Coordinates of C-alpha atoms and ligand atoms in Angstrom, one line a residue:
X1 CA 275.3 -79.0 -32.4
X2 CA 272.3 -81.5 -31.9
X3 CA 272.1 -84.6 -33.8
X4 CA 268.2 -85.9 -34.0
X5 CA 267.8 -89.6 -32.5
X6 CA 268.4 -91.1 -36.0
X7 CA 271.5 -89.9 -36.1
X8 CA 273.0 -91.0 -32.7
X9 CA 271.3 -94.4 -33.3
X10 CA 274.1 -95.2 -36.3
X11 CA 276.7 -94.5 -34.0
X12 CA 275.9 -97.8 -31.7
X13 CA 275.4 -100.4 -33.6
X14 CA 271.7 -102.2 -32.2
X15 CA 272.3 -105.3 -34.0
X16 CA 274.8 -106.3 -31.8
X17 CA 273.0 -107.9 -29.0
X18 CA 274.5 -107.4 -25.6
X19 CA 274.6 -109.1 -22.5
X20 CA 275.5 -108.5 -19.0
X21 CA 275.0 -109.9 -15.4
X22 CA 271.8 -107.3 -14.1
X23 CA 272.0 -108.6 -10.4
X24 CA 274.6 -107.7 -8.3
X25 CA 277.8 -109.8 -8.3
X26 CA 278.7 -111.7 -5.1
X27 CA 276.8 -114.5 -3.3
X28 CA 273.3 -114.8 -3.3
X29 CA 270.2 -116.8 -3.6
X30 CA 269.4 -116.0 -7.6
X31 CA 271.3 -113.7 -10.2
X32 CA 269.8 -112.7 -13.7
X33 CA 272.0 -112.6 -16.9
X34 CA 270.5 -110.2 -19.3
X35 CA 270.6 -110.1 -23.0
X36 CA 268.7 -107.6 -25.7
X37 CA 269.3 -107.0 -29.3
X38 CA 267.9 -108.7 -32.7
X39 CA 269.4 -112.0 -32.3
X40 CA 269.2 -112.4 -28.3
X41 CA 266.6 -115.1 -28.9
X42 CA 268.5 -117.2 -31.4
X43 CA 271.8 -116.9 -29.1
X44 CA 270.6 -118.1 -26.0
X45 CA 269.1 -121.1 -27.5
X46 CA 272.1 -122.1 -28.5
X47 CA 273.1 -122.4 -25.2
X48 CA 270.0 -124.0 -23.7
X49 CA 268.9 -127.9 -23.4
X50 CA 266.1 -129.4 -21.7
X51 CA 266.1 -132.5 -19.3
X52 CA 266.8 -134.9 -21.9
X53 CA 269.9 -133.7 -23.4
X54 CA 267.5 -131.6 -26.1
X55 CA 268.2 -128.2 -27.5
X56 CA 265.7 -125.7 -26.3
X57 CA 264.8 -123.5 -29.0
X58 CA 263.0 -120.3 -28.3
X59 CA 262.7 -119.8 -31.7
X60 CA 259.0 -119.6 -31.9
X61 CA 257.8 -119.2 -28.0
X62 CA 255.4 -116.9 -27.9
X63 CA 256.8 -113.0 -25.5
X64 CA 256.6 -113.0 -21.9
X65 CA 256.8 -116.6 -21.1
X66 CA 259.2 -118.5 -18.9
X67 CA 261.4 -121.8 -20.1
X68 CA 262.9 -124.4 -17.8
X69 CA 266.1 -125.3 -18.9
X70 CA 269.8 -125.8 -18.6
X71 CA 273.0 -123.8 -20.0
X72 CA 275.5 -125.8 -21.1
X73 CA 279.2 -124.7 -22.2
X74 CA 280.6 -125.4 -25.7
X75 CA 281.8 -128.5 -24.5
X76 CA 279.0 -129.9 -23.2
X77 CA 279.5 -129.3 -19.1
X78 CA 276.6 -128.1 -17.6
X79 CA 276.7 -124.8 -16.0
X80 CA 273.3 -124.4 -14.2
X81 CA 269.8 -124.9 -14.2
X82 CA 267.9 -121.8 -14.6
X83 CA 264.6 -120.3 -15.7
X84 CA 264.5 -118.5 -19.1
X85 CA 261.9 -115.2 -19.8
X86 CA 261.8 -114.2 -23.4
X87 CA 260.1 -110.7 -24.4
X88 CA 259.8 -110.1 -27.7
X89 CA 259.7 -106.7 -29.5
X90 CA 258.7 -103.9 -28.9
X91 CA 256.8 -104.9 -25.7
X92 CA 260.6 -105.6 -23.6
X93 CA 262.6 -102.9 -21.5
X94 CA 265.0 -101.7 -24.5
X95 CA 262.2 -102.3 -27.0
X96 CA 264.3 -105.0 -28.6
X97 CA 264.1 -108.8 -28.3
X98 CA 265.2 -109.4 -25.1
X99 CA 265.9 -112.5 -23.1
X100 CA 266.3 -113.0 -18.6
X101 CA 268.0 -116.0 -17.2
X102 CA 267.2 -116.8 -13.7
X103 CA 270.1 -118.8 -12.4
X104 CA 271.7 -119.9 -9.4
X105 CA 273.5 -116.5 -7.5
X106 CA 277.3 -116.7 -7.1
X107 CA 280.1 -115.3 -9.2
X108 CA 281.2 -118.4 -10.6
X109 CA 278.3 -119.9 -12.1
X110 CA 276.9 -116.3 -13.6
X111 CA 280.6 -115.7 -14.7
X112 CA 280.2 -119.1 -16.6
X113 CA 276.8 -118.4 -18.4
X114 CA 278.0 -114.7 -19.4
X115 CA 281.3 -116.1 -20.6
X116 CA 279.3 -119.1 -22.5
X117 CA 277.0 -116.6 -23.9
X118 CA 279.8 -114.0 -25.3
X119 CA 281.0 -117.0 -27.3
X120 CA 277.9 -117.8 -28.6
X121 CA 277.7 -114.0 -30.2
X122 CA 277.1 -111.1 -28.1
X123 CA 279.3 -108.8 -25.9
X124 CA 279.4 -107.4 -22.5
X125 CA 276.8 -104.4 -22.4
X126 CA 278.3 -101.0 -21.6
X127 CA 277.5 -99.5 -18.5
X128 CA 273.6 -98.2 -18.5
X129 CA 273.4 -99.7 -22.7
X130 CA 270.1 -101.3 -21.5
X131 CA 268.3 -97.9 -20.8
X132 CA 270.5 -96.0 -23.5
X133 CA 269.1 -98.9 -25.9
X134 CA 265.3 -98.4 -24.2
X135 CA 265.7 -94.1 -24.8
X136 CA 267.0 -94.7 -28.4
X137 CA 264.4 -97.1 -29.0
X138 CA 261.6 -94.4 -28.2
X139 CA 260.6 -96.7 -25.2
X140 CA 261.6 -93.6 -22.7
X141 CA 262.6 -90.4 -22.9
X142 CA 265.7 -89.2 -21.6
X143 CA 264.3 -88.0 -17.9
X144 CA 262.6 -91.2 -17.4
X145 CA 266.3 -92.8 -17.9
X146 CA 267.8 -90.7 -15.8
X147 CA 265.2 -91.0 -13.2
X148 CA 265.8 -94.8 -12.7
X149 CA 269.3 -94.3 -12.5
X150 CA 268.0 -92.0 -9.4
X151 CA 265.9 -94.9 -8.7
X152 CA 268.5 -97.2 -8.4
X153 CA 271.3 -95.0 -6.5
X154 CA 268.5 -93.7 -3.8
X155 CA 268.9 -94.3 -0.5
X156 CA 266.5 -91.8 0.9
X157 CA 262.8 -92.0 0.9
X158 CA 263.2 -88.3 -0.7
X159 CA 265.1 -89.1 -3.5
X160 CA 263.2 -92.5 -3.9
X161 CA 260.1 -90.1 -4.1
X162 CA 261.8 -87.7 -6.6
X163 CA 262.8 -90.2 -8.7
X164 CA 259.4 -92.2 -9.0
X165 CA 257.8 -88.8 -9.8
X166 CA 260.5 -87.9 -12.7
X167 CA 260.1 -92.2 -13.6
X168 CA 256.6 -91.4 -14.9
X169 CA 257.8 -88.4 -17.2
X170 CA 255.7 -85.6 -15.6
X171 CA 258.3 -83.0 -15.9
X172 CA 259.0 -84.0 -19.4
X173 CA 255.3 -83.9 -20.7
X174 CA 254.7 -80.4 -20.0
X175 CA 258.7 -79.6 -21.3
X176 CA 257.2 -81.5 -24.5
X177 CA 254.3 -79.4 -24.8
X178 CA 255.8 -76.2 -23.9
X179 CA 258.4 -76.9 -26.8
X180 CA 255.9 -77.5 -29.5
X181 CA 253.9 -74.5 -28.4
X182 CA 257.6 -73.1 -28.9
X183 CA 258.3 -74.2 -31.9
X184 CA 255.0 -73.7 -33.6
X185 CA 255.0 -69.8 -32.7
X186 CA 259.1 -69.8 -33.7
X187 CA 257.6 -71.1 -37.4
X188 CA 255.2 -68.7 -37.6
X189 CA 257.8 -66.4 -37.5
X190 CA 259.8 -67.8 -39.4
X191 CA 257.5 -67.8 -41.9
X192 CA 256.7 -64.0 -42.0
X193 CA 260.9 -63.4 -43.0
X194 CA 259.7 -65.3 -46.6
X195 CA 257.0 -62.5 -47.0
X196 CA 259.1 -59.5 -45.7
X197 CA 258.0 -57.1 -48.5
X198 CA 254.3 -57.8 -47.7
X199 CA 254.8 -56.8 -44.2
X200 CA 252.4 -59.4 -42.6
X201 CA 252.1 -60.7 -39.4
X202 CA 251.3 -64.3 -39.1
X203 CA 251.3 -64.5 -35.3
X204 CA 250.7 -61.9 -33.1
X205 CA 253.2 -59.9 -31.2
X206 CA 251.0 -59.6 -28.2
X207 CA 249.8 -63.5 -27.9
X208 CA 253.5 -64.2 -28.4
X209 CA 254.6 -62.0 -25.6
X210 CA 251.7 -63.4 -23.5
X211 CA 252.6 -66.9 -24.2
X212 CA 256.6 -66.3 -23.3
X213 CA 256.0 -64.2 -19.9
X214 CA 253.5 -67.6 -19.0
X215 CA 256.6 -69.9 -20.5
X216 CA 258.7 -67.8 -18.1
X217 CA 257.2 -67.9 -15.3
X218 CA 256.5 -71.2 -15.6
X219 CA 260.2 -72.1 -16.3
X220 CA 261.7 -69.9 -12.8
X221 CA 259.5 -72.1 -11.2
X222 CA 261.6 -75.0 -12.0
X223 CA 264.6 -73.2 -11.9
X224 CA 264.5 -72.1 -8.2
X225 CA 262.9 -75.7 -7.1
X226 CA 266.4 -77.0 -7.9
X227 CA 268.1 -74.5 -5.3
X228 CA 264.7 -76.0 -3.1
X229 CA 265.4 -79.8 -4.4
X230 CA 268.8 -79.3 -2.2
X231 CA 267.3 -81.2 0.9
X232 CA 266.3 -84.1 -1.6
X233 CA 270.0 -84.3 -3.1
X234 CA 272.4 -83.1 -0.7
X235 CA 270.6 -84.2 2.7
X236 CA 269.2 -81.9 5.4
X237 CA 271.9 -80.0 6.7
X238 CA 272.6 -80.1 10.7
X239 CA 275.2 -78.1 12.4
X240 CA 276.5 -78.2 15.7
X241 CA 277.1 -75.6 17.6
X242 CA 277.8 -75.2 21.3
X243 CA 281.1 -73.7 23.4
X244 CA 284.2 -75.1 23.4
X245 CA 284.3 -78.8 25.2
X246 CA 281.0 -79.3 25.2
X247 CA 281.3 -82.8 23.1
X248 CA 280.7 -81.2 19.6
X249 CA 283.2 -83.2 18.1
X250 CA 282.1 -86.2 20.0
X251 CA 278.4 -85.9 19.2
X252 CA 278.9 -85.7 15.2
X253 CA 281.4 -88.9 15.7
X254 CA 278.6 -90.8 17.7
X255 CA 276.3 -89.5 15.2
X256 CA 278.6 -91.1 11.8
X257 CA 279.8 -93.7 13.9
X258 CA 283.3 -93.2 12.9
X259 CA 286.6 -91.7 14.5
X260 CA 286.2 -89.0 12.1
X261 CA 286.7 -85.6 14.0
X262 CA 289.6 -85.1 16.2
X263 CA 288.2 -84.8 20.2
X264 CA 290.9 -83.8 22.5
X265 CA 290.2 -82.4 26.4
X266 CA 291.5 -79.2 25.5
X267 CA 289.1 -76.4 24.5
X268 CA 288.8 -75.9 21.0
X269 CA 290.9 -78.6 19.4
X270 CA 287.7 -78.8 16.3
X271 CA 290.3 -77.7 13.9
X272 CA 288.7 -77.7 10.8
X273 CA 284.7 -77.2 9.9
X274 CA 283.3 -81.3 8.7
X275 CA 281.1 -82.2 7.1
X276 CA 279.8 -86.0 6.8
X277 CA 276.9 -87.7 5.8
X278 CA 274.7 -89.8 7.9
X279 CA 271.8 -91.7 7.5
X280 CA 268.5 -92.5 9.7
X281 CA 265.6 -93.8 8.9
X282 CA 265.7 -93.7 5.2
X283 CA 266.9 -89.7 5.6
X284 CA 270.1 -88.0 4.4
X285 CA 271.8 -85.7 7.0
X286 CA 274.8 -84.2 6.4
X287 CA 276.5 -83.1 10.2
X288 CA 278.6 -80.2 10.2
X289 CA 281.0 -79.8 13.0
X290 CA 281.9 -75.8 13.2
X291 CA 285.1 -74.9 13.8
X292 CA 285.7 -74.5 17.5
X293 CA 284.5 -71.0 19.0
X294 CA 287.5 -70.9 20.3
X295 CA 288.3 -66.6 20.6
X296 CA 285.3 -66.0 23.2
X297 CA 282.8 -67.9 24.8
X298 CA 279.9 -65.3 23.0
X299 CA 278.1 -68.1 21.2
X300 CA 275.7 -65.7 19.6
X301 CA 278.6 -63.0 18.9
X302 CA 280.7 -66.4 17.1
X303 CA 278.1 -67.5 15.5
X304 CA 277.3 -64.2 13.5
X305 CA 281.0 -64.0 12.4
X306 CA 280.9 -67.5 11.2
X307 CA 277.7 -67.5 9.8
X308 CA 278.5 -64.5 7.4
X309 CA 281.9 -66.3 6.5
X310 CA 281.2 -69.9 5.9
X311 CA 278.2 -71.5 4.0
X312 CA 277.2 -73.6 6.7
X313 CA 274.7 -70.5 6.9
X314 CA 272.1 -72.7 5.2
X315 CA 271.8 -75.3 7.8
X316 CA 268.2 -76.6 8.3
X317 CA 268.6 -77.9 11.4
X318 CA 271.1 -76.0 14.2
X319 CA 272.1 -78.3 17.2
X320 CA 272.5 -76.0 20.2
X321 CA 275.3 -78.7 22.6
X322 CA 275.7 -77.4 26.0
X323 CA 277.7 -79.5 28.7
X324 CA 275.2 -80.5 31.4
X325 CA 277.7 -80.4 34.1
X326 CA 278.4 -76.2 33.5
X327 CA 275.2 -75.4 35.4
X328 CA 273.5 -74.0 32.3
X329 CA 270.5 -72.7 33.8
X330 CA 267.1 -72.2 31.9
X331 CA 267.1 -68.6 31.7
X332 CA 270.5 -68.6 30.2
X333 CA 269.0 -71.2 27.1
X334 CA 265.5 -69.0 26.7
X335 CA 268.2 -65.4 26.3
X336 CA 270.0 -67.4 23.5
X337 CA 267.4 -68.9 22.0
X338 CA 265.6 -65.5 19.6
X339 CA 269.2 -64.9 19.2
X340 CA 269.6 -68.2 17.4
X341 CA 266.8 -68.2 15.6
X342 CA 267.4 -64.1 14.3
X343 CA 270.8 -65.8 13.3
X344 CA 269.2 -68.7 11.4
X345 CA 265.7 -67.7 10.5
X346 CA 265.6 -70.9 7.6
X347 CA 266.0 -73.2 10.3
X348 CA 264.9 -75.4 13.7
X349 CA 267.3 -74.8 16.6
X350 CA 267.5 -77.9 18.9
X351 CA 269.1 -77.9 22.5
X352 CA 270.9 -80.9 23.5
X353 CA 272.6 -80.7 26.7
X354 CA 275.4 -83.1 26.8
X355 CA 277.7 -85.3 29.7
X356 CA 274.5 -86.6 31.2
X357 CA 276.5 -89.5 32.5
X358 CA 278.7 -87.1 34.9
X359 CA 275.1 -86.0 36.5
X360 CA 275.8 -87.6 40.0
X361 CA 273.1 -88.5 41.0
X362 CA 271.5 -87.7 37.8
X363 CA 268.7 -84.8 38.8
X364 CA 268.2 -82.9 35.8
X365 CA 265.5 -80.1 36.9
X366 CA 263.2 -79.3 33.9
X367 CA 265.5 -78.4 31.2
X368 CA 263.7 -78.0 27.4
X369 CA 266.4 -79.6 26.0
X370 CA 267.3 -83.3 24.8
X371 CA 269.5 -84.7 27.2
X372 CA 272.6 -87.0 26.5
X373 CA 275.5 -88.6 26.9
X374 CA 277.8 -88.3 23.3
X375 CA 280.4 -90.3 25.3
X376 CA 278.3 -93.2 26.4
X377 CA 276.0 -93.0 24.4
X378 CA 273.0 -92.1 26.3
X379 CA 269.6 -90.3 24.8
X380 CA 270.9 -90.4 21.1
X381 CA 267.8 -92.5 19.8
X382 CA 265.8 -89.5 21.3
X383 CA 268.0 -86.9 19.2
X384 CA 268.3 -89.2 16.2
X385 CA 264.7 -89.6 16.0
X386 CA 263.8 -86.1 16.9
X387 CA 265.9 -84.8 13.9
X388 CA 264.3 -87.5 11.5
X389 CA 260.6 -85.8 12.5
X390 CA 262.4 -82.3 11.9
X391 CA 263.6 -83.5 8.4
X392 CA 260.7 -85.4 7.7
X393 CA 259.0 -81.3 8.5
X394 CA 261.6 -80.0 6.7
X395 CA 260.8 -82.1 3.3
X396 CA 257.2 -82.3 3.5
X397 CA 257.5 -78.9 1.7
X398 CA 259.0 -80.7 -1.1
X399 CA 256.6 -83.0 -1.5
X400 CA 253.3 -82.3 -4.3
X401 CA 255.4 -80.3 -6.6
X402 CA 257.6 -81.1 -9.6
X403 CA 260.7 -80.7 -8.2
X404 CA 263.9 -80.2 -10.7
X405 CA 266.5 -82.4 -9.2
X406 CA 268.5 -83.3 -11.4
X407 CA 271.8 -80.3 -12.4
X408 CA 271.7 -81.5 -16.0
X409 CA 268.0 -80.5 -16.0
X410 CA 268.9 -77.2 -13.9
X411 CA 271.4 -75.9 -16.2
X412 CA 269.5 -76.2 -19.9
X413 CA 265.9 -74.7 -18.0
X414 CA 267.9 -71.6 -16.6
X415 CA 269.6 -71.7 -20.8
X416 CA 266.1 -72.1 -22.0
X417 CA 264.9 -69.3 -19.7
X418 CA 267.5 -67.0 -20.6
X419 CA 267.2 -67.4 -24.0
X420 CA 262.9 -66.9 -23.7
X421 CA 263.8 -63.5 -21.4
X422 CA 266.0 -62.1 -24.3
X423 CA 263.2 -62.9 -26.5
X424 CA 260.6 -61.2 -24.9
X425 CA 263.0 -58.2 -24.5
X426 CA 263.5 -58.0 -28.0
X427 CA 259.5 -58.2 -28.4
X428 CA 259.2 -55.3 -26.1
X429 CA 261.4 -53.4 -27.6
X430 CA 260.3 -54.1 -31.3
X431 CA 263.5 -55.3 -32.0
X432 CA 264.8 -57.6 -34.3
X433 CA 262.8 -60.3 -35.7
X434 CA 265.2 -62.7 -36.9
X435 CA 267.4 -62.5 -33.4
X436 CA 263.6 -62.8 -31.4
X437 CA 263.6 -65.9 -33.6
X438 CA 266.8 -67.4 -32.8
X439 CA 266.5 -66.9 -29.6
X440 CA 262.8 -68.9 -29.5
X441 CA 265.1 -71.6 -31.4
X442 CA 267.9 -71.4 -28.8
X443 CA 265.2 -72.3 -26.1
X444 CA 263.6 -75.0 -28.2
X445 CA 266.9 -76.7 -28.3
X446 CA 267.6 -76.0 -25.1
X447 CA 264.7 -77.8 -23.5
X448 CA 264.8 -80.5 -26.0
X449 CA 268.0 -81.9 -24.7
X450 CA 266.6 -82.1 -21.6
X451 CA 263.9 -84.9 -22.9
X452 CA 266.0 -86.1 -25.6
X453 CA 264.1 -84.6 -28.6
X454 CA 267.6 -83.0 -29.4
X455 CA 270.6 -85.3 -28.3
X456 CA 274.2 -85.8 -29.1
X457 CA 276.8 -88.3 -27.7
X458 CA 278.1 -86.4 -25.3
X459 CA 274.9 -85.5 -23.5
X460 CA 274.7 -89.3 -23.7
X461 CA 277.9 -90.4 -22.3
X462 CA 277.2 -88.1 -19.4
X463 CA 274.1 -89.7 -18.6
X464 CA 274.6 -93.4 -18.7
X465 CA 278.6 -93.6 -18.3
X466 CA 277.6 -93.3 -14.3
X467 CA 275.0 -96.4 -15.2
X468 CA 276.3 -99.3 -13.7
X469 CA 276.7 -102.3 -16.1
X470 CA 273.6 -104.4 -16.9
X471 CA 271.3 -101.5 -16.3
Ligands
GDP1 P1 284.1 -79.9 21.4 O1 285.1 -79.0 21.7 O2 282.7 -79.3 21.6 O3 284.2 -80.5 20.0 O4 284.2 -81.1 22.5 P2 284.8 -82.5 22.3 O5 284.0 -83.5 21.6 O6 286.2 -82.4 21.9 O7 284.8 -83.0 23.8 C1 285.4 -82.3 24.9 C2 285.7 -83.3 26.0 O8 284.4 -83.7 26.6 C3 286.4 -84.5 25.6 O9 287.3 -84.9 26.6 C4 285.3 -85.6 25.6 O10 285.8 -86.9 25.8 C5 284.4 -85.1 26.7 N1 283.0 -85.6 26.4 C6 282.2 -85.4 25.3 N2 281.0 -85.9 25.5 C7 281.0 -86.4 26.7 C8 280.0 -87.1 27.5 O11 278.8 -87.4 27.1 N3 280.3 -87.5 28.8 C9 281.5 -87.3 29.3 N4 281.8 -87.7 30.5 N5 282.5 -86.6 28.6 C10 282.2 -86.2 27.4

């Protein structure tokens, strides 16, 4: 099933140099038009005159300088002034000659150059062909490319975090090393089949056993920090709960700012469970409105039925809504409170009494709660930041330790371990040693296609099809 690098190299063709616009397309103060491949150099300088009506050949400038200049269309009109960088190989981004031009930002005038530069003789890169180019080129391995396509879609400090860790290839130097260590033991092995009359043992059964319960171990690790990296990926989970009418509904829509859940006067009009995202200060939440608890008003009796049926279980963060005007008294919080928290040990339970505004005149006694007003919206910077410093709590667990973020990653560890497990059984059991082999070499794959030392197409397509173009 795997091709090796070499292989997959043939099937795009690198002499073909590609361009594409790397800046986002719209209005704006600069864009940068970006080319790579053998002849990048030779094609832009077609394209490119100084001052005085001069070609400006880049032919001989030295990498990683900058040229003033000006791209002109075939027919001599002048497009735009810009600033050239050339970087020669290997010491560029895809390893290949490669060429930036700074130009003015706008659609048209970037739309000009690319168009000017495809008739020169390149074509439009394919989405993510820049990294796919850099990974075939050896310049980074395939979690480092994947890591700045995390890089470039995060909008959380968490996933900005993640991805700058995975950017620097920690997770795939110890993969690397665990998979030569692999290999070298599978070869030894290997080896012992040639000389099965001799019955010799070129590597021990014990070391081996020693080394795959390590390997293991090591790879659950990995494994259950995905189910862990959920908060990074997904957001931190907050649910609202609360009786009927006490502004659940309008809380999560002050929250997403959007007309999104249906608020009616009448008790228990929530009809189905939502689920949005939301973010605050560089955080992911995702809000989920329950259902309304609409049979009984036993919060603590409703919440155990719906906790068992609906996977909102895994909330991190549990918004207790109570309406301020009901005359919840203190007492009546602290009983429901260890209730709460027996019902969701995993998370933080926050009360947030609700309808301040209708407080006439507004004399809260000393209620532990946050107090607000989903309506008018009263007290929510209190709540919003209060659940940021909750996340914030909640992640900081997160942080230190390689994390496995990324489900492509996920899936070919839990493969790898599976395949090391039925190894060691097989040991255990002094079982066959041509299946113990096989499955050593089923785990060698396995975690090479998470680096890239084993790839095929489709592994790339998946990665670098959701690349946007120019990357
Ligand atoms: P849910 O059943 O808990 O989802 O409650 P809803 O969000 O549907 O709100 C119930 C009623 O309370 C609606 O009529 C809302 O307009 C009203 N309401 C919600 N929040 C406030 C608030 O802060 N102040 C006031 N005065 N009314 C509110």
């Amino acid at each position: 099933k795997g091709h090796d690098q070499a292989s997959v190299k043939q099937e795009i063709n690198q002499e073909e140099v590609i361009v594409a616009i790397a800046t986002t397309v719209g209005v704006g103060a600069l864009a940068i038009v970006r080319l790579s491949g053998k002849d990048a150099i030779e094609i832009v300088s077609k394209v490119l005159y100084k001052k005085n009506g001069q070609t400006l050949s880049l032919y001989h400038v030295p990498t990683h300088t900058a040229h003033h200049g000006y791209v002109v269309k075939p027919d001599g009109s002048l497009i735009d002034e810009v600033m050239v960088l050339v970087y020669r190989m290997p010491r560029s981004y895809t390893g290949e000659d490669s060429v930036e031009i700074n130009c003015h930002g706008g659609a048209l005038v970037t739309e000009e150059i690319l168009r000017t530069l495809i008739e020169a003789g390149c074509r439009l890169a394919e989405p993510g062909e820049f990294t796919k180019r850099a990974f075939l080129n050896g310049k980074i391995d395939l979690t480092q490319a994947e890591a700045v396509g995390e890089l470039i879609h995060a909008k959380t400090y968490a996933m900005h975090r993640s991805a700058m860790v995975h950017l620097k290839g920690t997770l795939s130097k110890r993969l690397q090393q665990l998979r030569s260590e692999l290999i070298r033991a599978c070869a030894l092995l290997e080896l012992e089949f040639d000389f099965s009359e001799e019955d010799v043992e070129f590597q021990s059964r014990d070391d081996l056993r020693q080394m795959l319960d390590k390997f293991i171990q090591e790879l659950e690790q990995l494994v259950s920090s995905f189910e862990f990296s959920k908060v990074i990926r997904e957001g931190i989970k907050v649910t609202i709960i609360g009786k009927p009418n006490a502004g659940k509904s309008t809380l999560l829509n002050a929250l997403i700012g959007k007309e999104r859940a249906l608020v009616s006067a009448e008790a228990g009009t929530t009809r189905d469970y939502l689920q949005e995202p939301f973010y605050y200060g560089g955080v992911l939440f995702q809000i989920v409105d329950t259902a309304g608890l609409r049979e009984s008003d036993n919060i603590i009796e409703q919440e155990g039925i719906r906790r068992s049926k609906e996977q909102s279980a895994d909330a991190q963060i549990i918004i207790y809504l109570f309406d301020l005007t009901h005359h919840l008294n203190i007492q009546e919080l602290n009983k429901i409170k260890p209730d709460l928290e027996k019902l969701y040990p995993e998370a933080k339970v926050l009360f947030v009494g609700n309808k301040l505004d209708l407080l006439k005149p507004p004399i809260v006694q000393d209620v532990p709660a946050i107090l607000i007003s989903a309506e008018k919206n009263i007290g929510l910077d209190c709540l919003l930041s209060e659940l940021k410093h909750l996340a914030e709590n909640s992640q900081a667990r997160t942080e230190g330790s390689l994390m496995v973020t990324n489900v492509r990653h996920y899936e070919a560890l839990s493969n790898a371990m599976s395949a090391l497990k039925e190894a060691n059984t097989l040991l255990s059991q002094n079982g066959n040693m041509e299946l113990t082999a096989s499955s050593l070499r089923a785990a060698v794959y396995e975690v090479g296609t998470i680096t890239g030392e084993v790839t095929n197409n489709d592994i790339l397509n998946y990665i670098f099809e959701k690349f946007c173009i120019g990357k």
